[in-house]
JSON list of C-alpha atoms in Angstrom, two decimals:
[
{"chain": "H", "resi": 1, "resn": "GLN", "atom": "CA", "xyz": [4.66, 15.06, -9.92]},
{"chain": "H", "resi": 2, "resn": "VAL", "atom": "CA", "xyz": [2.80, 12.43, -8.81]},
{"chain": "H", "resi": 3, "resn": "GLN", "atom": "CA", "xyz": [-0.83, 13.02, -6.71]},
{"chain": "H", "resi": 4, "resn": "LEU", "atom": "CA", "xyz": [-1.52, 10.03, -4.68]},
{"chain": "H", "resi": 5, "resn": "ARG", "atom": "CA", "xyz": [-5.63, 9.74, -3.32]},
{"chain": "H", "resi": 6, "resn": "GLU", "atom": "CA", "xyz": [-5.82, 7.09, -0.39]},
{"chain": "H", "resi": 7, "resn": "SER", "atom": "CA", "xyz": [-9.56, 5.05, 0.74]},
{"chain": "H", "resi": 8, "resn": "GLY", "atom": "CA", "xyz": [-10.99, 3.02, 2.25]},
{"chain": "H", "resi": 9, "resn": "GLY", "atom": "CA", "xyz": [-9.99, 2.70, 6.26]},
{"chain": "H", "resi": 10, "resn": "GLY", "atom": "CA", "xyz": [-12.15, 2.07, 9.13]},
{"chain": "H", "resi": 11, "resn": "LEU", "atom": "CA", "xyz": [-12.83, 0.90, 12.09]},
{"chain": "H", "resi": 12, "resn": "VAL", "atom": "CA", "xyz": [-12.85, -2.74, 11.64]},
{"chain": "H", "resi": 13, "resn": "GLN", "atom": "CA", "xyz": [-13.17, -5.61, 14.03]},
{"chain": "H", "resi": 14, "resn": "ALA", "atom": "CA", "xyz": [-10.56, -8.65, 14.53]},
{"chain": "H", "resi": 15, "resn": "GLY", "atom": "CA", "xyz": [-11.36, -11.40, 11.48]},
{"chain": "H", "resi": 16, "resn": "GLY", "atom": "CA", "xyz": [-12.86, -9.46, 10.35]},
{"chain": "H", "resi": 17, "resn": "SER", "atom": "CA", "xyz": [-11.30, -7.71, 6.67]},
{"chain": "H", "resi": 18, "resn": "LEU", "atom": "CA", "xyz": [-10.73, -4.25, 4.68]},
{"chain": "H", "resi": 19, "resn": "ARG", "atom": "CA", "xyz": [-9.73, -3.09, 1.14]},
{"chain": "H", "resi": 20, "resn": "LEU", "atom": "CA", "xyz": [-7.70, -0.35, 0.64]},
{"chain": "H", "resi": 21, "resn": "SER", "atom": "CA", "xyz": [-6.88, 1.36, -2.26]},
{"chain": "H", "resi": 22, "resn": "CYS", "atom": "CA", "xyz": [-4.57, 4.12, -3.93]},
{"chain": "H", "resi": 23, "resn": "ALA", "atom": "CA", "xyz": [-5.26, 5.61, -7.05]},
{"chain": "H", "resi": 24, "resn": "ALA", "atom": "CA", "xyz": [-2.81, 7.31, -8.50]},
{"chain": "H", "resi": 25, "resn": "SER", "atom": "CA", "xyz": [-2.54, 10.49, -10.39]},
{"chain": "H", "resi": 26, "resn": "GLY", "atom": "CA", "xyz": [0.05, 12.74, -12.72]},
{"chain": "H", "resi": 27, "resn": "ARG", "atom": "CA", "xyz": [3.63, 12.37, -14.84]},
{"chain": "H", "resi": 28, "resn": "THR", "atom": "CA", "xyz": [3.29, 8.66, -14.01]},
{"chain": "H", "resi": 29, "resn": "PHE", "atom": "CA", "xyz": [6.21, 6.42, -15.76]},
{"chain": "H", "resi": 30, "resn": "SER", "atom": "CA", "xyz": [5.02, 2.62, -18.03]},
{"chain": "H", "resi": 31, "resn": "ASN", "atom": "CA", "xyz": [7.67, 0.16, -15.53]},
{"chain": "H", "resi": 32, "resn": "TYR", "atom": "CA", "xyz": [7.15, 1.84, -11.93]},
{"chain": "H", "resi": 33, "resn": "VAL", "atom": "CA", "xyz": [6.50, 0.39, -8.26]},
{"chain": "H", "resi": 34, "resn": "MET", "atom": "CA", "xyz": [3.21, 1.00, -6.23]},
{"chain": "H", "resi": 35, "resn": "GLY", "atom": "CA", "xyz": [3.86, -0.02, -2.50]},
{"chain": "H", "resi": 36, "resn": "TRP", "atom": "CA", "xyz": [1.96, -0.13, 0.86]},
{"chain": "H", "resi": 37, "resn": "PHE", "atom": "CA", "xyz": [3.66, 0.88, 4.52]},
{"chain": "H", "resi": 38, "resn": "ARG", "atom": "CA", "xyz": [1.98, 1.22, 8.08]},
{"chain": "H", "resi": 39, "resn": "GLN", "atom": "CA", "xyz": [2.83, 3.15, 10.69]},
{"chain": "H", "resi": 40, "resn": "ALA", "atom": "CA", "xyz": [1.97, 2.21, 14.03]},
{"chain": "H", "resi": 41, "resn": "PRO", "atom": "CA", "xyz": [1.39, 4.06, 16.92]},
{"chain": "H", "resi": 42, "resn": "GLY", "atom": "CA", "xyz": [5.11, 4.95, 18.24]},
{"chain": "H", "resi": 43, "resn": "LYS", "atom": "CA", "xyz": [6.55, 2.64, 15.54]},
{"chain": "H", "resi": 44, "resn": "GLU", "atom": "CA", "xyz": [8.14, 3.15, 13.15]},
{"chain": "H", "resi": 45, "resn": "ARG", "atom": "CA", "xyz": [6.97, 2.86, 9.19]},
{"chain": "H", "resi": 46, "resn": "GLU", "atom": "CA", "xyz": [7.38, -0.17, 7.79]},
{"chain": "H", "resi": 47, "resn": "PHE", "atom": "CA", "xyz": [6.91, -2.02, 4.67]},
{"chain": "H", "resi": 48, "resn": "VAL", "atom": "CA", "xyz": [3.26, -4.46, 4.17]},
{"chain": "H", "resi": 49, "resn": "ALA", "atom": "CA", "xyz": [3.57, -5.17, 0.11]},
{"chain": "H", "resi": 50, "resn": "ALA", "atom": "CA", "xyz": [4.10, -3.77, -3.44]},
{"chain": "H", "resi": 51, "resn": "ILE", "atom": "CA", "xyz": [3.15, -5.04, -6.61]},
{"chain": "H", "resi": 52, "resn": "THR", "atom": "CA", "xyz": [4.92, -3.60, -10.17]},
{"chain": "H", "resi": 53, "resn": "TRP", "atom": "CA", "xyz": [3.04, -2.15, -12.05]},
{"chain": "H", "resi": 54, "resn": "GLY", "atom": "CA", "xyz": [2.64, -3.70, -15.61]},
{"chain": "H", "resi": 55, "resn": "ARG", "atom": "CA", "xyz": [4.20, -7.03, -14.16]},
{"chain": "H", "resi": 56, "resn": "GLY", "atom": "CA", "xyz": [2.41, -8.22, -11.23]},
{"chain": "H", "resi": 57, "resn": "ASN", "atom": "CA", "xyz": [5.36, -10.81, -9.39]},
{"chain": "H", "resi": 58, "resn": "PRO", "atom": "CA", "xyz": [3.55, -8.73, -5.86]},
{"chain": "H", "resi": 59, "resn": "TYR", "atom": "CA", "xyz": [5.72, -9.50, -2.65]},
{"chain": "H", "resi": 60, "resn": "TYR", "atom": "CA", "xyz": [4.73, -8.88, 0.56]},
{"chain": "H", "resi": 61, "resn": "ALA", "atom": "CA", "xyz": [6.27, -8.72, 4.58]},
{"chain": "H", "resi": 62, "resn": "ASP", "atom": "CA", "xyz": [6.60, -12.30, 6.06]},
{"chain": "H", "resi": 63, "resn": "SER", "atom": "CA", "xyz": [3.40, -9.87, 8.69]},
{"chain": "H", "resi": 64, "resn": "ALA", "atom": "CA", "xyz": [1.00, -9.66, 5.89]},
{"chain": "H", "resi": 65, "resn": "LYS", "atom": "CA", "xyz": [1.66, -12.89, 3.57]},
{"chain": "H", "resi": 66, "resn": "GLY", "atom": "CA", "xyz": [-1.70, -15.71, 3.49]},
{"chain": "H", "resi": 67, "resn": "ARG", "atom": "CA", "xyz": [-3.68, -12.83, 4.36]},
{"chain": "H", "resi": 68, "resn": "PHE", "atom": "CA", "xyz": [-3.36, -9.67, 2.54]},
{"chain": "H", "resi": 69, "resn": "THR", "atom": "CA", "xyz": [-3.72, -9.04, -0.93]},
{"chain": "H", "resi": 70, "resn": "ILE", "atom": "CA", "xyz": [-1.95, -5.99, -3.36]},
{"chain": "H", "resi": 71, "resn": "SER", "atom": "CA", "xyz": [-3.53, -5.68, -7.38]},
{"chain": "H", "resi": 72, "resn": "GLY", "atom": "CA", "xyz": [-3.70, -2.46, -9.62]},
{"chain": "H", "resi": 73, "resn": "ASP", "atom": "CA", "xyz": [-5.81, -1.63, -12.38]},
{"chain": "H", "resi": 74, "resn": "ASN", "atom": "CA", "xyz": [-4.30, -0.16, -15.00]},
{"chain": "H", "resi": 75, "resn": "ALA", "atom": "CA", "xyz": [-7.24, 1.31, -15.91]},
{"chain": "H", "resi": 76, "resn": "LYS", "atom": "CA", "xyz": [-8.09, 3.05, -13.42]},
{"chain": "H", "resi": 77, "resn": "ASN", "atom": "CA", "xyz": [-4.13, 3.78, -12.03]},
{"chain": "H", "resi": 78, "resn": "THR", "atom": "CA", "xyz": [-5.69, 2.11, -8.60]},
{"chain": "H", "resi": 79, "resn": "VAL", "atom": "CA", "xyz": [-3.81, 0.12, -6.51]},
{"chain": "H", "resi": 80, "resn": "TYR", "atom": "CA", "xyz": [-4.79, -2.26, -4.89]},
{"chain": "H", "resi": 81, "resn": "LEU", "atom": "CA", "xyz": [-5.30, -3.45, -0.97]},
{"chain": "H", "resi": 82, "resn": "GLN", "atom": "CA", "xyz": [-7.65, -6.20, 0.35]},
{"chain": "H", "resi": 83, "resn": "MET", "atom": "CA", "xyz": [-6.97, -7.26, 4.39]},
{"chain": "H", "resi": 84, "resn": "ASN", "atom": "CA", "xyz": [-7.97, -10.38, 5.79]},
{"chain": "H", "resi": 85, "resn": "SER", "atom": "CA", "xyz": [-8.49, -11.93, 8.72]},
{"chain": "H", "resi": 86, "resn": "LEU", "atom": "CA", "xyz": [-7.37, -8.81, 10.50]},
{"chain": "H", "resi": 87, "resn": "LYS", "atom": "CA", "xyz": [-5.62, -8.36, 13.83]},
{"chain": "H", "resi": 88, "resn": "PRO", "atom": "CA", "xyz": [-5.60, -5.63, 16.38]},
{"chain": "H", "resi": 89, "resn": "GLU", "atom": "CA", "xyz": [-1.27, -5.01, 15.49]},
{"chain": "H", "resi": 90, "resn": "ASP", "atom": "CA", "xyz": [-2.55, -4.40, 12.22]},
{"chain": "H", "resi": 91, "resn": "THR", "atom": "CA", "xyz": [-3.64, -0.58, 13.10]},
{"chain": "H", "resi": 92, "resn": "ALA", "atom": "CA", "xyz": [-2.07, 1.99, 11.66]},
{"chain": "H", "resi": 93, "resn": "VAL", "atom": "CA", "xyz": [-1.43, 4.28, 8.69]},
{"chain": "H", "resi": 94, "resn": "TYR", "atom": "CA", "xyz": [-1.79, 3.11, 6.11]},
{"chain": "H", "resi": 95, "resn": "TYR", "atom": "CA", "xyz": [0.67, 4.61, 3.05]},
{"chain": "H", "resi": 96, "resn": "CYS", "atom": "CA", "xyz": [0.93, 3.83, -0.77]},
{"chain": "H", "resi": 97, "resn": "ALA", "atom": "CA", "xyz": [3.97, 5.18, -2.38]},
{"chain": "H", "resi": 98, "resn": "TYR", "atom": "CA", "xyz": [5.32, 6.01, -5.80]},
{"chain": "H", "resi": 99, "resn": "ARG", "atom": "CA", "xyz": [9.17, 5.06, -7.57]},
{"chain": "H", "resi": 100, "resn": "THR", "atom": "CA", "xyz": [9.87, 4.33, -10.89]},
{"chain": "H", "resi": 101, "resn": "ILE", "atom": "CA", "xyz": [12.06, 0.60, -10.96]},
{"chain": "H", "resi": 102, "resn": "VAL", "atom": "CA", "xyz": [14.94, 2.34, -11.10]},
{"chain": "H", "resi": 103, "resn": "ASP", "atom": "CA", "xyz": [14.67, 4.06, -7.95]},
{"chain": "H", "resi": 104, "resn": "LEU", "atom": "CA", "xyz": [16.44, 3.30, -5.00]},
{"chain": "H", "resi": 105, "resn": "GLU", "atom": "CA", "xyz": [14.22, 4.43, -2.63]},
{"chain": "H", "resi": 106, "resn": "TYR", "atom": "CA", "xyz": [9.86, 5.55, -2.98]},
{"chain": "H", "resi": 107, "resn": "ARG", "atom": "CA", "xyz": [9.65, 8.93, -4.22]},
{"chain": "H", "resi": 108, "resn": "TYR", "atom": "CA", "xyz": [6.11, 9.35, -3.60]},
{"chain": "H", "resi": 109, "resn": "TRP", "atom": "CA", "xyz": [3.92, 9.50, -0.25]},
{"chain": "H", "resi": 110, "resn": "GLY", "atom": "CA", "xyz": [-0.55, 9.34, -0.06]},
{"chain": "H", "resi": 111, "resn": "GLN", "atom": "CA", "xyz": [-1.80, 11.27, 2.64]},
{"chain": "H", "resi": 112, "resn": "GLY", "atom": "CA", "xyz": [-2.37, 8.16, 4.36]},
{"chain": "H", "resi": 113, "resn": "THR", "atom": "CA", "xyz": [-5.49, 6.26, 5.49]},
{"chain": "H", "resi": 114, "resn": "GLN", "atom": "CA", "xyz": [-5.79, 4.65, 9.33]},
{"chain": "H", "resi": 115, "resn": "VAL", "atom": "CA", "xyz": [-7.12, 1.38, 9.59]},
{"chain": "H", "resi": 116, "resn": "THR", "atom": "CA", "xyz": [-8.39, 0.46, 13.13]},
{"chain": "H", "resi": 117, "resn": "VAL", "atom": "CA", "xyz": [-8.90, -4.31, 14.27]},
{"chain": "H", "resi": 118, "resn": "SER", "atom": "CA", "xyz": [-10.81, -3.91, 17.19]},
{"chain": "H", "resi": 119, "resn": "GLU", "atom": "CA", "xyz": [-11.23, -6.86, 19.65]}
]
């Protein structure tokens, strides 16, 4: 079992920044992927960014490229999502998720953290 706990959400004005954190605990494997997803009211959950632990190679949704940065701290088993130049359309509940590199789908999910971007 892997437990994920997000933090760092909040209310910010358009153009501002937030950094989300996701701490992983439990039985994590040496090769796994940590991802960030988001779900806005009335919309389906969508992919934001992901990173392969220990290898780097982050990848992003088009909506996040150039504004968001995903990174990880091995010592803390924590993945971050630095979000800059936030827009009202970034308003959503943000979730982190975990899968091993051989899994086809993310197995474990955090409880989510709300990000609200005002005009």
